[in-house]
mmCIF file of C-alpha atoms in Angstrom:
data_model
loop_
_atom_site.group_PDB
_atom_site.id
_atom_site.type_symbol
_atom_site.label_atom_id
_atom_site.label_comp_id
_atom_site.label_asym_id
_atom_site.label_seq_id
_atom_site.Cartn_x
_atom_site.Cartn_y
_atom_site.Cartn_z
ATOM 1 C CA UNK X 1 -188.311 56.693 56.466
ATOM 2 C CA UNK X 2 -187.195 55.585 60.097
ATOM 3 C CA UNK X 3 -187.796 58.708 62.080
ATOM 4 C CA UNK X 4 -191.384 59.959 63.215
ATOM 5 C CA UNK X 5 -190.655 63.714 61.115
ATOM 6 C CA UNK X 6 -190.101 62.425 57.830
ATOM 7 C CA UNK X 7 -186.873 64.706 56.021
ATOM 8 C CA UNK X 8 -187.408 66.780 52.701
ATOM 9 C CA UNK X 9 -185.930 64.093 50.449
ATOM 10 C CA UNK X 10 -187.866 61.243 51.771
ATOM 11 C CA UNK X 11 -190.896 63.457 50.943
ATOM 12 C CA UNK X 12 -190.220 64.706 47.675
ATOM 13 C CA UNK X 13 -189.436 60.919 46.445
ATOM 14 C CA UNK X 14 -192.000 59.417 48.047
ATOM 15 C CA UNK X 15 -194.321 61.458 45.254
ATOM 16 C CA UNK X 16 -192.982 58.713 42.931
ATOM 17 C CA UNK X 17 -192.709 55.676 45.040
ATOM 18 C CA UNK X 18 -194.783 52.354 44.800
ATOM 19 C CA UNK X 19 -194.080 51.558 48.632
ATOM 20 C CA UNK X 20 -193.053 53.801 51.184
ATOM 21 C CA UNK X 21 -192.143 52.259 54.549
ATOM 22 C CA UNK X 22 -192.450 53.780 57.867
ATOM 23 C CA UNK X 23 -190.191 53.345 60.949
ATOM 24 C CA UNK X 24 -192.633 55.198 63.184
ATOM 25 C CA UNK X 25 -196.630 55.771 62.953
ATOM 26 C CA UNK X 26 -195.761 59.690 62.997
ATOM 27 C CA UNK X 27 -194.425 59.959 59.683
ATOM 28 C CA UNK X 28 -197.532 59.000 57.892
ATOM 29 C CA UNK X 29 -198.686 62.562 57.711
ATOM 30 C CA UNK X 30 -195.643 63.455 55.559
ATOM 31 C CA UNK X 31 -196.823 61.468 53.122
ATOM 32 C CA UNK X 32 -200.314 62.557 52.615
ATOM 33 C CA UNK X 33 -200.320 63.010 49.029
ATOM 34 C CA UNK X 34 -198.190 59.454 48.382
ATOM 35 C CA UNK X 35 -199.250 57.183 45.093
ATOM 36 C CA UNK X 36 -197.935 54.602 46.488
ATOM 37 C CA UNK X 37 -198.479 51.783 49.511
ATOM 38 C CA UNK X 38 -197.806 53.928 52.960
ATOM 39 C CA UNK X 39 -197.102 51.043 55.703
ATOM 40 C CA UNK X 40 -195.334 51.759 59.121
ATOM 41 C CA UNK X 41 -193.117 48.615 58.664
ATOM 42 C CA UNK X 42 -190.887 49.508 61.373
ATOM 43 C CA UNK X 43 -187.079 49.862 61.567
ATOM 44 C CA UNK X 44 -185.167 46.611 60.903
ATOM 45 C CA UNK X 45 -182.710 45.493 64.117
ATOM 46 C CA UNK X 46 -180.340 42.807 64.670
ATOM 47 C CA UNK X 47 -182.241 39.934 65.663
ATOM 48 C CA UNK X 48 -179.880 39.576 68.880
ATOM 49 C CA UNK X 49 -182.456 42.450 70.230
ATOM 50 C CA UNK X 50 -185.445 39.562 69.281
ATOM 51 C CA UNK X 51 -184.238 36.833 71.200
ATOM 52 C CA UNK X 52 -182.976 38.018 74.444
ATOM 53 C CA UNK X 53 -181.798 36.153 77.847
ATOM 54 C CA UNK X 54 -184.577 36.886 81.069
ATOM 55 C CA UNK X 55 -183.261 40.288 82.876
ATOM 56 C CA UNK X 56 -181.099 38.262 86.167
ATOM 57 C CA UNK X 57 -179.693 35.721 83.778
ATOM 58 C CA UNK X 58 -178.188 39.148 81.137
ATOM 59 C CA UNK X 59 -177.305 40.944 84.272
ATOM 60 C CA UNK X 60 -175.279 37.902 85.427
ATOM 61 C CA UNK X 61 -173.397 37.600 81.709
ATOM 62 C CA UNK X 62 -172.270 41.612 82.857
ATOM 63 C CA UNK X 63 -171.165 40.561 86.379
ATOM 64 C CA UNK X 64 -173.610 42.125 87.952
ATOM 65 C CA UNK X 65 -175.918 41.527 90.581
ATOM 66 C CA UNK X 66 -179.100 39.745 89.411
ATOM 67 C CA UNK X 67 -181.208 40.657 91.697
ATOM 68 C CA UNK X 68 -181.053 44.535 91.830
ATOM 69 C CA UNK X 69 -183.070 46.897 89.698
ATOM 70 C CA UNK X 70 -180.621 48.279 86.618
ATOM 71 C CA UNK X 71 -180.257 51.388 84.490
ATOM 72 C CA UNK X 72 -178.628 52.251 81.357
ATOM 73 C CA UNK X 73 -177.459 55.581 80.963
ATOM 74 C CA UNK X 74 -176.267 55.869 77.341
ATOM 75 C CA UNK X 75 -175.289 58.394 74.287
ATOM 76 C CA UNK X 76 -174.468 55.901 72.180
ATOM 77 C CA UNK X 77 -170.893 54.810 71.338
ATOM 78 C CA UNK X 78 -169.749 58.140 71.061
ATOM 79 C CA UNK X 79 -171.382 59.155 73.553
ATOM 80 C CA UNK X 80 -172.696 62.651 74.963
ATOM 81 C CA UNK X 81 -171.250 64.931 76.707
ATOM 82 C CA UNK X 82 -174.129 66.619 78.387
ATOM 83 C CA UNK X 83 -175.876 63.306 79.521
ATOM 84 C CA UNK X 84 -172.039 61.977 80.909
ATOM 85 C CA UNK X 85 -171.885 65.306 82.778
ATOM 86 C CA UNK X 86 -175.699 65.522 84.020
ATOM 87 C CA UNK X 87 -175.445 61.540 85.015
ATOM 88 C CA UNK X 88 -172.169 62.165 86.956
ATOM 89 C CA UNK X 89 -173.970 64.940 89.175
ATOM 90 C CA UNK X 90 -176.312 62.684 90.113
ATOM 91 C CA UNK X 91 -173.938 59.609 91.113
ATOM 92 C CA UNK X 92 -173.948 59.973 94.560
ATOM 93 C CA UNK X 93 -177.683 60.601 94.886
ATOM 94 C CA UNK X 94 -178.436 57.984 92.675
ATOM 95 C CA UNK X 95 -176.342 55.394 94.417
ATOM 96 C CA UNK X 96 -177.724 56.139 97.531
ATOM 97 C CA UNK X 97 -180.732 53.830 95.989
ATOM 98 C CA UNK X 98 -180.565 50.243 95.806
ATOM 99 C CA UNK X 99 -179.873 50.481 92.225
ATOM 100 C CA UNK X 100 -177.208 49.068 90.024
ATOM 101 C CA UNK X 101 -176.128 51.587 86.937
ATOM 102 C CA UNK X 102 -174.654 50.685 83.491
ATOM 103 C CA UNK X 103 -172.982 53.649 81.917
ATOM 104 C CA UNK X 104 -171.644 53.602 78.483
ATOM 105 C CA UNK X 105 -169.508 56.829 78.237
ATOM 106 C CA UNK X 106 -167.924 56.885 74.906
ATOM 107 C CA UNK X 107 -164.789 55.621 73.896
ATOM 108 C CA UNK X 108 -163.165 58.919 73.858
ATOM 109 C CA UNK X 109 -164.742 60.325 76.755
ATOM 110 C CA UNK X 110 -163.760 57.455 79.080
ATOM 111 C CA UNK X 111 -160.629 58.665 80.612
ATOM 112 C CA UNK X 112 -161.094 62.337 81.409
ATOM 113 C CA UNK X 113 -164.744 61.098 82.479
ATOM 114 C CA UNK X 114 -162.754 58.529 85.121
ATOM 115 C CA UNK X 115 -161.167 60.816 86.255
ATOM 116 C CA UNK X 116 -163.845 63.298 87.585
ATOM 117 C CA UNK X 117 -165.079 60.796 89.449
ATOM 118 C CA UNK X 118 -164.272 60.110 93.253
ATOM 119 C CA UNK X 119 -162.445 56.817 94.397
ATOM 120 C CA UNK X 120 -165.641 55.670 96.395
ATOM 121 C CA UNK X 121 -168.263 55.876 92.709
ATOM 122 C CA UNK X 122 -165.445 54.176 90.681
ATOM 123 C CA UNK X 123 -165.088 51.129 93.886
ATOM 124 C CA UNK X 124 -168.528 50.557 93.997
ATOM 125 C CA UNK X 125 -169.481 47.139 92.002
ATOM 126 C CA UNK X 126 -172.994 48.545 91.353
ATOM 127 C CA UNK X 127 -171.980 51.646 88.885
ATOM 128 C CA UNK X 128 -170.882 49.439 85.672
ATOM 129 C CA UNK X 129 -168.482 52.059 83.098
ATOM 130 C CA UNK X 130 -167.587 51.340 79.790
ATOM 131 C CA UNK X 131 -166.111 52.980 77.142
ATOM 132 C CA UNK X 132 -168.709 51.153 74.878
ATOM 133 C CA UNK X 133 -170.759 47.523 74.410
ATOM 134 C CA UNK X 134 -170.744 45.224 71.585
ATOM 135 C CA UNK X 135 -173.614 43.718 72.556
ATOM 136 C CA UNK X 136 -176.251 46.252 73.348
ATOM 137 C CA UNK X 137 -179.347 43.964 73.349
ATOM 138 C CA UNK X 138 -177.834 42.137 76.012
ATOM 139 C CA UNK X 139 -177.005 45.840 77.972
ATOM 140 C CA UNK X 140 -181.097 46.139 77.296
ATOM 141 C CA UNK X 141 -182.462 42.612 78.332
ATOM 142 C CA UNK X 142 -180.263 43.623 82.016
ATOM 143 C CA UNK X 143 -181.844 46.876 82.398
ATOM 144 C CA UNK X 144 -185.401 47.847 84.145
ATOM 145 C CA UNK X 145 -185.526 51.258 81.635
ATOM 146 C CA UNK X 146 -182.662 53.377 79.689
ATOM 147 C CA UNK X 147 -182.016 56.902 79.695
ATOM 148 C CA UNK X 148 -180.420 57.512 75.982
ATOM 149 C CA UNK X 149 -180.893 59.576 72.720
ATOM 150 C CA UNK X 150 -183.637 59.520 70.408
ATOM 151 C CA UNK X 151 -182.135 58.138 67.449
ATOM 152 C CA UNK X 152 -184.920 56.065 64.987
ATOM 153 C CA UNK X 153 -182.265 52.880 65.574
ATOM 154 C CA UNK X 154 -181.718 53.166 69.692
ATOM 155 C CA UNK X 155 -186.089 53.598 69.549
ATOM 156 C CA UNK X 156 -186.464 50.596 67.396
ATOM 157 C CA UNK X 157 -184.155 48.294 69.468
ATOM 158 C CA UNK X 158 -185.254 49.638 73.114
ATOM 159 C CA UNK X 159 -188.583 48.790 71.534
ATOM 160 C CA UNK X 160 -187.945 45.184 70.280
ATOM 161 C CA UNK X 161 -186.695 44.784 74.081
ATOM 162 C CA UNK X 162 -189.638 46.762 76.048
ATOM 163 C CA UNK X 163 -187.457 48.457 77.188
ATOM 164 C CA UNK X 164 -189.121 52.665 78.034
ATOM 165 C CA UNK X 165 -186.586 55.573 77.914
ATOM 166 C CA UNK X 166 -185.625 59.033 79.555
ATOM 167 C CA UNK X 167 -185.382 60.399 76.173
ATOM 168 C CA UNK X 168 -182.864 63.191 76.087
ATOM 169 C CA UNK X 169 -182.870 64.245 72.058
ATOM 170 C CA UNK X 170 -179.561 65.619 70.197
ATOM 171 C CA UNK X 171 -180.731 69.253 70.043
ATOM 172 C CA UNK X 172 -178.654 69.606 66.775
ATOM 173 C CA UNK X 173 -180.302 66.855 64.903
ATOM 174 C CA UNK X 174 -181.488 67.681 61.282
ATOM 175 C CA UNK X 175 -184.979 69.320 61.525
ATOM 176 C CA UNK X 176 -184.861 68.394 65.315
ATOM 177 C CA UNK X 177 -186.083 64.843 64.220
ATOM 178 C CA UNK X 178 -184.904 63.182 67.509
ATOM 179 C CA UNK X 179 -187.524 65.616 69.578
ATOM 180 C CA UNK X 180 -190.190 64.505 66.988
ATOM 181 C CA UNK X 181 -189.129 60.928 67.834
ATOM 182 C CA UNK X 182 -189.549 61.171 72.102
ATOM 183 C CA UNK X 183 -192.215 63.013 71.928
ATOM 184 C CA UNK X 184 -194.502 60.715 69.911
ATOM 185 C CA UNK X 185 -193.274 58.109 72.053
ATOM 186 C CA UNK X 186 -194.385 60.109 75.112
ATOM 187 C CA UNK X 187 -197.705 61.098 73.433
ATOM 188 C CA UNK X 188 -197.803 57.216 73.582
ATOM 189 C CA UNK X 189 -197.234 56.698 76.934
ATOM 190 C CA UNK X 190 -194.152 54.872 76.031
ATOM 191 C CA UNK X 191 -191.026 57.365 77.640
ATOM 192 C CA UNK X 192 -190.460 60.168 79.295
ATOM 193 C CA UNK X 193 -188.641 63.195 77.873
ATOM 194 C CA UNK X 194 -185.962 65.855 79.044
ATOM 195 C CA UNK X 195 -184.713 68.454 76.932
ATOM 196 C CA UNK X 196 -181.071 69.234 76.793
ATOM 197 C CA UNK X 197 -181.804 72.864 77.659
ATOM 198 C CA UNK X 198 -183.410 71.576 81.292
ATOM 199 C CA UNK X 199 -181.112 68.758 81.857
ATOM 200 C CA UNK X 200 -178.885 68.900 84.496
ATOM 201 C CA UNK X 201 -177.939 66.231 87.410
ATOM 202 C CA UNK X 202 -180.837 67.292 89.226
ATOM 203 C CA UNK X 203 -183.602 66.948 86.796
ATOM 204 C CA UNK X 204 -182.014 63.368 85.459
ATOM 205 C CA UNK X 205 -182.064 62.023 88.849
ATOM 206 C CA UNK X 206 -185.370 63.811 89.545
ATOM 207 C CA UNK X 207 -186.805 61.912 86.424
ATOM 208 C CA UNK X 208 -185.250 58.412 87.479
ATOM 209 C CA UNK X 209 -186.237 58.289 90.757
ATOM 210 C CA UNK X 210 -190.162 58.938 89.379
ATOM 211 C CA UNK X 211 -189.187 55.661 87.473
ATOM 212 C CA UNK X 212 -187.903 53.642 90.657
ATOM 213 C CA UNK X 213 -190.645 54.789 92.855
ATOM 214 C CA UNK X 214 -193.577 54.128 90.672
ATOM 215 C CA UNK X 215 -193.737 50.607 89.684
ATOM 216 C CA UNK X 216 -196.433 50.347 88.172
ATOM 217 C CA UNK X 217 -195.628 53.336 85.823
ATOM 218 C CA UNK X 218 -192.617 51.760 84.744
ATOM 219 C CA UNK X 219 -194.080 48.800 84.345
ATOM 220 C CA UNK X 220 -197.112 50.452 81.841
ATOM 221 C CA UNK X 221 -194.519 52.369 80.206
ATOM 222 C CA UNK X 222 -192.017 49.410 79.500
ATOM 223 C CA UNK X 223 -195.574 47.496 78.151
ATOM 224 C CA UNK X 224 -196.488 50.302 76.038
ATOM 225 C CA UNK X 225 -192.819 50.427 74.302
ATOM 226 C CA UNK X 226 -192.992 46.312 74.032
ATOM 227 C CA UNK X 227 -196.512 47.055 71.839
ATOM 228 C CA UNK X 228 -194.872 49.642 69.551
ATOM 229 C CA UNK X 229 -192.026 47.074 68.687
ATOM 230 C CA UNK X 230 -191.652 45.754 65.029
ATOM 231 C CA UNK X 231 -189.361 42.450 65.672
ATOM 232 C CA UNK X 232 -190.430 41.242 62.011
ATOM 233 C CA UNK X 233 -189.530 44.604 60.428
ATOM 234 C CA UNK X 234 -186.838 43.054 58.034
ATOM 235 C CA UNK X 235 -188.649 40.029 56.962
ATOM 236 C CA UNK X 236 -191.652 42.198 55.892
ATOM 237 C CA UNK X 237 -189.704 44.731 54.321
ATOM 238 C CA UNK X 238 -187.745 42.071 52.539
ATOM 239 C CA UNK X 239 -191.385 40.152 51.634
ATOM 240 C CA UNK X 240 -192.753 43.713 50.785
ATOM 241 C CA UNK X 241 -189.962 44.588 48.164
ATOM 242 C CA UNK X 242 -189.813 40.819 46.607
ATOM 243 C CA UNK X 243 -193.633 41.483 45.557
ATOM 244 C CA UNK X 244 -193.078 45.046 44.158
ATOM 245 C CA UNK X 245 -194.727 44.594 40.744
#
């Protein structure tokens, strides 16, 4: 079960199962009545996310400048609408700070997304667009925090990194799962959280600039994501399974 609200099938089989394992502490509860072994194993990720470059030498390998402070603003590689539209508000604002902005837009969103944006955002060598990014753990090892979904997978590999979030959960997720997801990472002290009903260019850049003007918040936070990481998930899942009797 990967997310932190486990789903009705997960519970209703895990009745029956010798080992159920956990992406997320949260999900335990679901599983109350379990026979089996309950252990929050984590969710497996690549293990490009594992081994990572330093932050200056991953922001070099994007052509960007290694010495400024760096955001990621993504809905994945489809990306979402409502963060694209509530992130280019905030542009100018944002920019204003010496900040440096990677923004992965969606492949299908790039164009019309272009071109709502004035000449001077799309010249300036510090707001980074791209339709999408092969290599998203090096996108995380370049960035100071993320502002993203709350998918178990995007958690689990922002976690691997330390790297905290602006969580902004898919309202139309399956039993809301995604909200279960930032919250229990908030609870944690590990993100913040905006819900899509509140989010708008002022409240994003409201909540980033409490980010960038609070060190040693972001700092605590980014720690606090690092110790909720699971880097050996697959390798004890894999060990876990091979003992199964």
């Amino acid at each position: 079960e990967p997310d932190a609200h486990p789903g009705l099938v997960n519970r209703s089989l895990g009745k029956f199962a010798s080992l159920i394992s956990l992406g997320m502490e949260g999900a335990r509860g679901g599983f109350a009545g379990a026979r089996g072994e309950v252990l929050v194993l984590g969710n497996p990720v690549s293990e490009r996310f594992v081994t990572t470059l330093p932050p200056a030498e991953a922001r070099r390998s994007l052509g960007l400048d290694p010495a400024l402070r760096t955001i990621v603003v993504t809905g994945g590689s489809q990306g979402a609408a409502a963060i694209n539209e509530s992130l280019r508000e905030a542009l100018p604002e944002l920019l204003g700070k010496n900040i440096q902005i990677i923004h992965q837009v969606g492949d299908r969103n790039l164009e019309s997304f272009r071109e709502s944006l004035s000449e001077s955002i799309l010249s300036d060598k510090r707001y980074c667009l791209r339709p999408y990014f092969e290599d998203m753990a090096m996108v995380y090892a370049a960035s100071d925090f993320a502002v993203s979904r709350a998918g178990a997978m995007t958690i689990a590999e922002l976690a691997v990194t330390g790297t905290t979030s602006i969580f902004i959960p898919y309202p139309y997720a399956a039993q809301n799962h995604q909200m279960h997801n930032a919250r229990a990472l908030e609870a944690r002290g590990a993100a913040a959280v905006i819900d899509q009903q509140d989010l708008d260019g002022k409240s994003l850049a409201s909540a980033i600039f409490r980010f960038l003007d609070e060190p040693g918040l972001l700092d605590a936070m980014n720690e606090a994501m690092k110790s909720l990481g699971k880097p050996d998930a697959a390798r004890d899942l894999a060990g876990k399974l091979k003992n199964l009797k």
